[in-house]
CSV table of N, CA and C in Angstrom, one decimal:
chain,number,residue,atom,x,y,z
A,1,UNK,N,2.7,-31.1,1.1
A,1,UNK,CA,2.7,-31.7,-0.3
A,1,UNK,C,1.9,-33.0,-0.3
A,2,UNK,N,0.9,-33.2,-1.5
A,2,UNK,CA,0.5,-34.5,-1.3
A,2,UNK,C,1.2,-35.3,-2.1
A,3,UNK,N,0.9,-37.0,-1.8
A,3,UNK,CA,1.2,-38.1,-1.9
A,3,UNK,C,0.8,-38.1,-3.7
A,4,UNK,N,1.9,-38.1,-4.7
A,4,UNK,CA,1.3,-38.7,-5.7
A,4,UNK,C,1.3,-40.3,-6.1
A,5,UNK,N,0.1,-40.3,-6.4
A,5,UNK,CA,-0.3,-41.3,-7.1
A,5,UNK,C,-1.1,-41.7,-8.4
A,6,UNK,N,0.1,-42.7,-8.9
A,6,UNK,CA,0.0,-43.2,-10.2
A,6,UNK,C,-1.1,-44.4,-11.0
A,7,UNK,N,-1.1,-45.0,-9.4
A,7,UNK,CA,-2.6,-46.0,-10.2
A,7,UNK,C,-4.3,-45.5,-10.2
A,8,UNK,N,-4.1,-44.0,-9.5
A,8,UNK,CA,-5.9,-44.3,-9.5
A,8,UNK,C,-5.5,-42.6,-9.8
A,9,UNK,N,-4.9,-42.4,-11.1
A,9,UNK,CA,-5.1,-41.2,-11.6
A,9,UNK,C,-6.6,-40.9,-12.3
A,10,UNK,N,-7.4,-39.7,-11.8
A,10,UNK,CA,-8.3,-38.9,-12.5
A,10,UNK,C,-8.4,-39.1,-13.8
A,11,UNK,N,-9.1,-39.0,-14.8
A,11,UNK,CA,-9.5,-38.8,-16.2
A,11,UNK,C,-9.9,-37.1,-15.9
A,12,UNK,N,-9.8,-37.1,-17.0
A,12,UNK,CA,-10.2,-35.3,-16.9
A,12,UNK,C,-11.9,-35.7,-17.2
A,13,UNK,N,-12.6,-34.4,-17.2
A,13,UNK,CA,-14.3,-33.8,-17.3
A,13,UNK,C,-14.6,-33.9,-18.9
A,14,UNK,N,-14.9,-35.1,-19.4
A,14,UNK,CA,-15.6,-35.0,-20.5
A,14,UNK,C,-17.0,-34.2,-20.9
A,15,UNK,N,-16.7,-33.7,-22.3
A,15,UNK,CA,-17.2,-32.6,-22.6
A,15,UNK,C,-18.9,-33.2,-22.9
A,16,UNK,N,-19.9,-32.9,-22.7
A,16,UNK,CA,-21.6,-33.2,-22.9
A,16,UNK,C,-22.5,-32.2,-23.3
A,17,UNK,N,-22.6,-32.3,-24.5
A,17,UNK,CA,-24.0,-31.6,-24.4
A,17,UNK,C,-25.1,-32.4,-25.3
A,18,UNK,N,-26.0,-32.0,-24.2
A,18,UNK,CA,-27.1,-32.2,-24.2
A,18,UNK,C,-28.3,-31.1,-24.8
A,19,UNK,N,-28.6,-31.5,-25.9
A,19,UNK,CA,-29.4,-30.8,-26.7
A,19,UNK,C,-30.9,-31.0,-26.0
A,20,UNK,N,-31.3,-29.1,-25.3
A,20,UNK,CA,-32.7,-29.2,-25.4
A,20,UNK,C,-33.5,-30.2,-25.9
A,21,UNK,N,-33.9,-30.0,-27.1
A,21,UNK,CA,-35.0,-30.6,-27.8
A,21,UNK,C,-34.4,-30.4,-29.1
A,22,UNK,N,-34.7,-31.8,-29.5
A,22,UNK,CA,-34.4,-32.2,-31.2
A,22,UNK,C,-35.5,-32.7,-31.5
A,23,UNK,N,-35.8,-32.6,-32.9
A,23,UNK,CA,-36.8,-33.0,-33.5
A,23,UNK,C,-36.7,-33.4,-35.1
A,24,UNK,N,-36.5,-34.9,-35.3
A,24,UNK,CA,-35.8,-35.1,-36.1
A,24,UNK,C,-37.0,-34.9,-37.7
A,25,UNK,N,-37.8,-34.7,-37.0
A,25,UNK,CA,-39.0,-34.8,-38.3
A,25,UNK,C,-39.3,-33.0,-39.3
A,26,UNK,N,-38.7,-32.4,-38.2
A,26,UNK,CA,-38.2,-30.4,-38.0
A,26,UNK,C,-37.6,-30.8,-39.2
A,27,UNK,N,-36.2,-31.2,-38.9
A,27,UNK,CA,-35.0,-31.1,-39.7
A,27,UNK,C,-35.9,-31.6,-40.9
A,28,UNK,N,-36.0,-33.2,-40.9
A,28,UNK,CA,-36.1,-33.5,-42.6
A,28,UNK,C,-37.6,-32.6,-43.4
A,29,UNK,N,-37.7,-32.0,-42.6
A,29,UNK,CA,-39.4,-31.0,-43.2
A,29,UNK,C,-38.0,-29.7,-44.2
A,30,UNK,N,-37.6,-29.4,-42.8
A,30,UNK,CA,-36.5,-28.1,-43.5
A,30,UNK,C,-35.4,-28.6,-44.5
A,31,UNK,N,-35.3,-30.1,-44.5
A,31,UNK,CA,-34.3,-30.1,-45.7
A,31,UNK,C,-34.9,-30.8,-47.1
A,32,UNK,N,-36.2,-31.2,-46.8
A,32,UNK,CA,-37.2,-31.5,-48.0
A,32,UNK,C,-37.5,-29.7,-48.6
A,33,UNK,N,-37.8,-29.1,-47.8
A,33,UNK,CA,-38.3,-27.7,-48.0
A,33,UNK,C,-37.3,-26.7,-49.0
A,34,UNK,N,-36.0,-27.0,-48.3
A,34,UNK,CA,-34.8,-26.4,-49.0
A,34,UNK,C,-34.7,-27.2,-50.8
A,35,UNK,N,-34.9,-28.3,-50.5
A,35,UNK,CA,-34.9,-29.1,-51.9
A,35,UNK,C,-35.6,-28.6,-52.7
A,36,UNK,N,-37.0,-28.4,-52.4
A,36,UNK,CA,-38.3,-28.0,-53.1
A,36,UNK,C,-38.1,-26.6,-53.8
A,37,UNK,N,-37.1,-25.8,-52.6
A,37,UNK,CA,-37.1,-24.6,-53.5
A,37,UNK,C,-36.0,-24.7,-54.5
A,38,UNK,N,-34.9,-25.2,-54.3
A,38,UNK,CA,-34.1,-25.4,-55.4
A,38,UNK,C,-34.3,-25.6,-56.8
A,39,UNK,N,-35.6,-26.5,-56.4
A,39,UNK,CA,-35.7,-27.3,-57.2
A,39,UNK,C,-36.9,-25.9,-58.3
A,40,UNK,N,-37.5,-25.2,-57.7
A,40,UNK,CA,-38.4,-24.0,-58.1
A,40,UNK,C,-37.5,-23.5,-58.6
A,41,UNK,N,-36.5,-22.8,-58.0
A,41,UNK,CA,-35.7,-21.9,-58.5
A,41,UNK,C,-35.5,-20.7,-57.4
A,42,UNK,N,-36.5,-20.9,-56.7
A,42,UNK,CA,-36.6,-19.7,-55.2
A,42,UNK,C,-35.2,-19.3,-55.1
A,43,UNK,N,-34.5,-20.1,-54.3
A,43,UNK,CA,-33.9,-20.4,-53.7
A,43,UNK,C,-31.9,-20.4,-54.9
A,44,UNK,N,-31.3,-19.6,-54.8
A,44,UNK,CA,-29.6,-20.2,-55.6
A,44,UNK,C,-29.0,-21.0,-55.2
A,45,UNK,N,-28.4,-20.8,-53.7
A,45,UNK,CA,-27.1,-21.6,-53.8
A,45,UNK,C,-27.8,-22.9,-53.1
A,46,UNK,N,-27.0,-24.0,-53.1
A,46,UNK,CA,-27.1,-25.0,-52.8
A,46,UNK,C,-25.8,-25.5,-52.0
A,47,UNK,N,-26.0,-25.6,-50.6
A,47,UNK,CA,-24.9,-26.1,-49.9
A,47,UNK,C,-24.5,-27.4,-49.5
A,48,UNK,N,-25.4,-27.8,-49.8
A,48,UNK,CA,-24.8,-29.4,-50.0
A,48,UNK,C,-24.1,-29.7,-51.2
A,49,UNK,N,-24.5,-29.2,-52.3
A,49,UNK,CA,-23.7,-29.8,-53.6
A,49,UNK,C,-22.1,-28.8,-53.1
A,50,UNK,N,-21.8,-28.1,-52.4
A,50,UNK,CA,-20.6,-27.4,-52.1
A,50,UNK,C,-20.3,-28.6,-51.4
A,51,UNK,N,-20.6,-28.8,-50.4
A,51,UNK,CA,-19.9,-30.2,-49.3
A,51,UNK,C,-19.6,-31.6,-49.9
A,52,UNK,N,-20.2,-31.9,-50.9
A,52,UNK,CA,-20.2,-33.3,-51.9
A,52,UNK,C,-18.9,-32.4,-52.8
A,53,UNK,N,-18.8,-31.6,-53.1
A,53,UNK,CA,-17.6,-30.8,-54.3
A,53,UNK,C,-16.5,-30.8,-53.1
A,54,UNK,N,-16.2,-30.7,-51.8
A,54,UNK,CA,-15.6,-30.1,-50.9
A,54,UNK,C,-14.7,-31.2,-50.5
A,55,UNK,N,-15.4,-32.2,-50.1
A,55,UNK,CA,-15.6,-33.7,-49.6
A,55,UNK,C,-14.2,-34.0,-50.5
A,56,UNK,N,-13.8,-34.7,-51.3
A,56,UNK,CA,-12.5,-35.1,-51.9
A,56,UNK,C,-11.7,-34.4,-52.5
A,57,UNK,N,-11.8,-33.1,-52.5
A,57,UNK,CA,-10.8,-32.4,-53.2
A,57,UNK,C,-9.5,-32.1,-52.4
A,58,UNK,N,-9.3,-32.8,-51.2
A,58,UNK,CA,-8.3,-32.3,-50.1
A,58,UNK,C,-7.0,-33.5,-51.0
A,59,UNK,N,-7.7,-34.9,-51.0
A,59,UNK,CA,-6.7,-36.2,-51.3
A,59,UNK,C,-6.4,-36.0,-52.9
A,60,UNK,N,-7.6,-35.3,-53.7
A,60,UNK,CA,-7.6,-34.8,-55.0
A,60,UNK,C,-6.4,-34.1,-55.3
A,61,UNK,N,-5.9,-32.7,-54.9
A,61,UNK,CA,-5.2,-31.5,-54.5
A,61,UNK,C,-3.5,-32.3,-54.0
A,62,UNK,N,-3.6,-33.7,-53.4
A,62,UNK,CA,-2.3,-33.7,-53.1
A,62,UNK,C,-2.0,-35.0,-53.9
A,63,UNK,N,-0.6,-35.1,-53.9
A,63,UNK,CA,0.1,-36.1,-55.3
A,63,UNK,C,0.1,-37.5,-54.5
A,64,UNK,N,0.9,-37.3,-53.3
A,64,UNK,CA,0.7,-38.5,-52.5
A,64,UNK,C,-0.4,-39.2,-51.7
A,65,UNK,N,-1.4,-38.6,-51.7
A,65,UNK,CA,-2.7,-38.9,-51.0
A,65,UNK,C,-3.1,-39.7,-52.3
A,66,UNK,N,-3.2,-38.7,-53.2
A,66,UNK,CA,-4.0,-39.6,-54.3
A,66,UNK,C,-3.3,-40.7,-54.8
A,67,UNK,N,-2.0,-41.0,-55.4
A,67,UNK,CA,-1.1,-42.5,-55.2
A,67,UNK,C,-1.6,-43.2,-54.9
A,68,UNK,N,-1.8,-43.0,-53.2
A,68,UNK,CA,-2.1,-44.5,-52.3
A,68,UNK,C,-3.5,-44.6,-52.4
A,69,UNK,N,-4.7,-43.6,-53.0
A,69,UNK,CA,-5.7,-43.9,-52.9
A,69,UNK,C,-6.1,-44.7,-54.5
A,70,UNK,N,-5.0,-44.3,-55.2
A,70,UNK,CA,-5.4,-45.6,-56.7
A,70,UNK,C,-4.6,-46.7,-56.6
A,71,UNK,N,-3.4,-46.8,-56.1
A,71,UNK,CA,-3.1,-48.2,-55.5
A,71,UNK,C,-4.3,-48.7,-54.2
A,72,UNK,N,-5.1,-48.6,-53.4
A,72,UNK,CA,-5.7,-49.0,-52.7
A,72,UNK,C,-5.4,-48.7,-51.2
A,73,UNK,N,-4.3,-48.2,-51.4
A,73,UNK,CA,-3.7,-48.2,-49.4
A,73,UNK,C,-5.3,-47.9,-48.6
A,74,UNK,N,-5.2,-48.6,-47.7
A,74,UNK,CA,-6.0,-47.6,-46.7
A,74,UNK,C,-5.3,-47.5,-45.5
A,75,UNK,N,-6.0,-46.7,-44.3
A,75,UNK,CA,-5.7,-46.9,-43.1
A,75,UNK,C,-4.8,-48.0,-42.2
A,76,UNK,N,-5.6,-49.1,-42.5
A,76,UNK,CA,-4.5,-50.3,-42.2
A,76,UNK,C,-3.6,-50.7,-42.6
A,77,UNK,N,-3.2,-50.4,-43.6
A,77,UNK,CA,-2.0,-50.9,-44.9
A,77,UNK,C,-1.2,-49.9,-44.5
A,78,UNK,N,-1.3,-48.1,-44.1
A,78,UNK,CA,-0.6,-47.2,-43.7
A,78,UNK,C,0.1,-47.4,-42.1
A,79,UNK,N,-0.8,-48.0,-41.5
A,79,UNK,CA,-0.2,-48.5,-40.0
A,79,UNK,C,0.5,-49.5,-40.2
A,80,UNK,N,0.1,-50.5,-40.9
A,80,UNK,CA,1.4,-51.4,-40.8
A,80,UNK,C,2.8,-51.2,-41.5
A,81,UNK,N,2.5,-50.4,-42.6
A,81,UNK,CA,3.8,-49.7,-43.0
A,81,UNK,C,4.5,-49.3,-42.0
A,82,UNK,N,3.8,-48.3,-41.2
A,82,UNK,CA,4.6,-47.1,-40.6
A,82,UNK,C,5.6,-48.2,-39.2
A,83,UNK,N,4.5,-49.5,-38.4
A,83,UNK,CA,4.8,-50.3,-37.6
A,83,UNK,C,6.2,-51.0,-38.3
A,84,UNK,N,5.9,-51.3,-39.3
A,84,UNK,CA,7.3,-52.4,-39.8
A,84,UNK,C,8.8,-51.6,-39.7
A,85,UNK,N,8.2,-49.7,-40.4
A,85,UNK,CA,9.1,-49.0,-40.5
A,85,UNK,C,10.5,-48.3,-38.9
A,86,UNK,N,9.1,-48.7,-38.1
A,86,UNK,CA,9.6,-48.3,-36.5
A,86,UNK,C,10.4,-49.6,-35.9
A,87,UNK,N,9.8,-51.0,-36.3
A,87,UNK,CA,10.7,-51.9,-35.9
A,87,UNK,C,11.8,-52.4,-36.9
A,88,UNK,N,12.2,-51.6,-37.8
A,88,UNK,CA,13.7,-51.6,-38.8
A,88,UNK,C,14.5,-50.8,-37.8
A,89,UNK,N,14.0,-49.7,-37.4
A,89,UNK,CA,15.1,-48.4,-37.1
A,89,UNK,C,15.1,-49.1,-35.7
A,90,UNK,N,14.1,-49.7,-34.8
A,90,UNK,CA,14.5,-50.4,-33.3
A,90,UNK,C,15.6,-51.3,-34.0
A,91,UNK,N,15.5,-52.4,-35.0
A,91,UNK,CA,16.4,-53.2,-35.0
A,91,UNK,C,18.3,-52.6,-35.7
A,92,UNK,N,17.7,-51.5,-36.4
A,92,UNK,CA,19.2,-51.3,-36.3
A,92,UNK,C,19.8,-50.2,-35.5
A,93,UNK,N,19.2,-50.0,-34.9
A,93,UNK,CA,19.6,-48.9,-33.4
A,93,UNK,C,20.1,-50.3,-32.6
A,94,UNK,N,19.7,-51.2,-32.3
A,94,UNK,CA,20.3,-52.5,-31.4
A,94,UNK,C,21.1,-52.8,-32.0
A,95,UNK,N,21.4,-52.6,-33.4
A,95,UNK,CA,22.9,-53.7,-34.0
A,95,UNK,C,24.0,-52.5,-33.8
A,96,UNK,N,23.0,-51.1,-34.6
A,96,UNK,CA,24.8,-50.2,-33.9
A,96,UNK,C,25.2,-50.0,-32.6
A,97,UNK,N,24.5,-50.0,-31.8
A,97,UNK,CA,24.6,-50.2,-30.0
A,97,UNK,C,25.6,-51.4,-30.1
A,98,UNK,N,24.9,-52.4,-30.8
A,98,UNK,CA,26.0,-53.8,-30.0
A,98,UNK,C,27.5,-53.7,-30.6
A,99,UNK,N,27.4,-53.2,-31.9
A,99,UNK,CA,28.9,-53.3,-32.6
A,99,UNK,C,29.3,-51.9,-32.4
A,100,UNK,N,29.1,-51.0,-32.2
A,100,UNK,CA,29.7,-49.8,-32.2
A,100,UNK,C,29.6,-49.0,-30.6
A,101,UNK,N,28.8,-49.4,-29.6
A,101,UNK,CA,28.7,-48.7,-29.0
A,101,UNK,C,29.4,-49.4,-27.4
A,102,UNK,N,29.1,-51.1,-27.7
A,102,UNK,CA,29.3,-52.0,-26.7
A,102,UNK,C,31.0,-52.3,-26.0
């Protein structure tokens, strides 16, 4: 059996890739090009205007998402809620412990 040990534990094999060849001047030729036709008429659907339509309709769709997003909550205002809310229930898990449990 080996010896475990807790201070010089392994990280697991992070994931890498490495892309062949990119060519960033490729892309904006093919998404100038895709425009161009659109813009002709060549070309119907357009999948970017799906991704910009796609993009907010998840917080749109729910009652409580959207709330805190017209009051203003963001991310930090939701952590400290949730923080204040964990140290109420620490503080009265210690007072029933001391009067009811002690």
């Amino acid at each position: 059996m080996g010896i475990f040990n807790f201070y010089n534990v392994r990280k697991p094999r992070q994931f890498e890739h490495k892309p062949i060849y990119y060519d960033p001047r490729k892309e904006a030729l093919e998404k100038r090009i895709h425009q161009v036709k659109m813009e002709l008429g060549v070309e119907e659907t357009d999948y970017e205007q799906y991704k910009e339509a796609i993009r907010g309709s998840f917080i749109e769709g729910t009652t409580h998402l959207k709330k805190s997003k017209n009051k203003g909550d963001d991310i930090r205002n939701r952590v400290y809620k949730n923080m204040r809310l964990i140290l109420i229930m620490i503080l009265l898990g210690v007072v029933f412990w001391y009067y009811f449990l002690r």
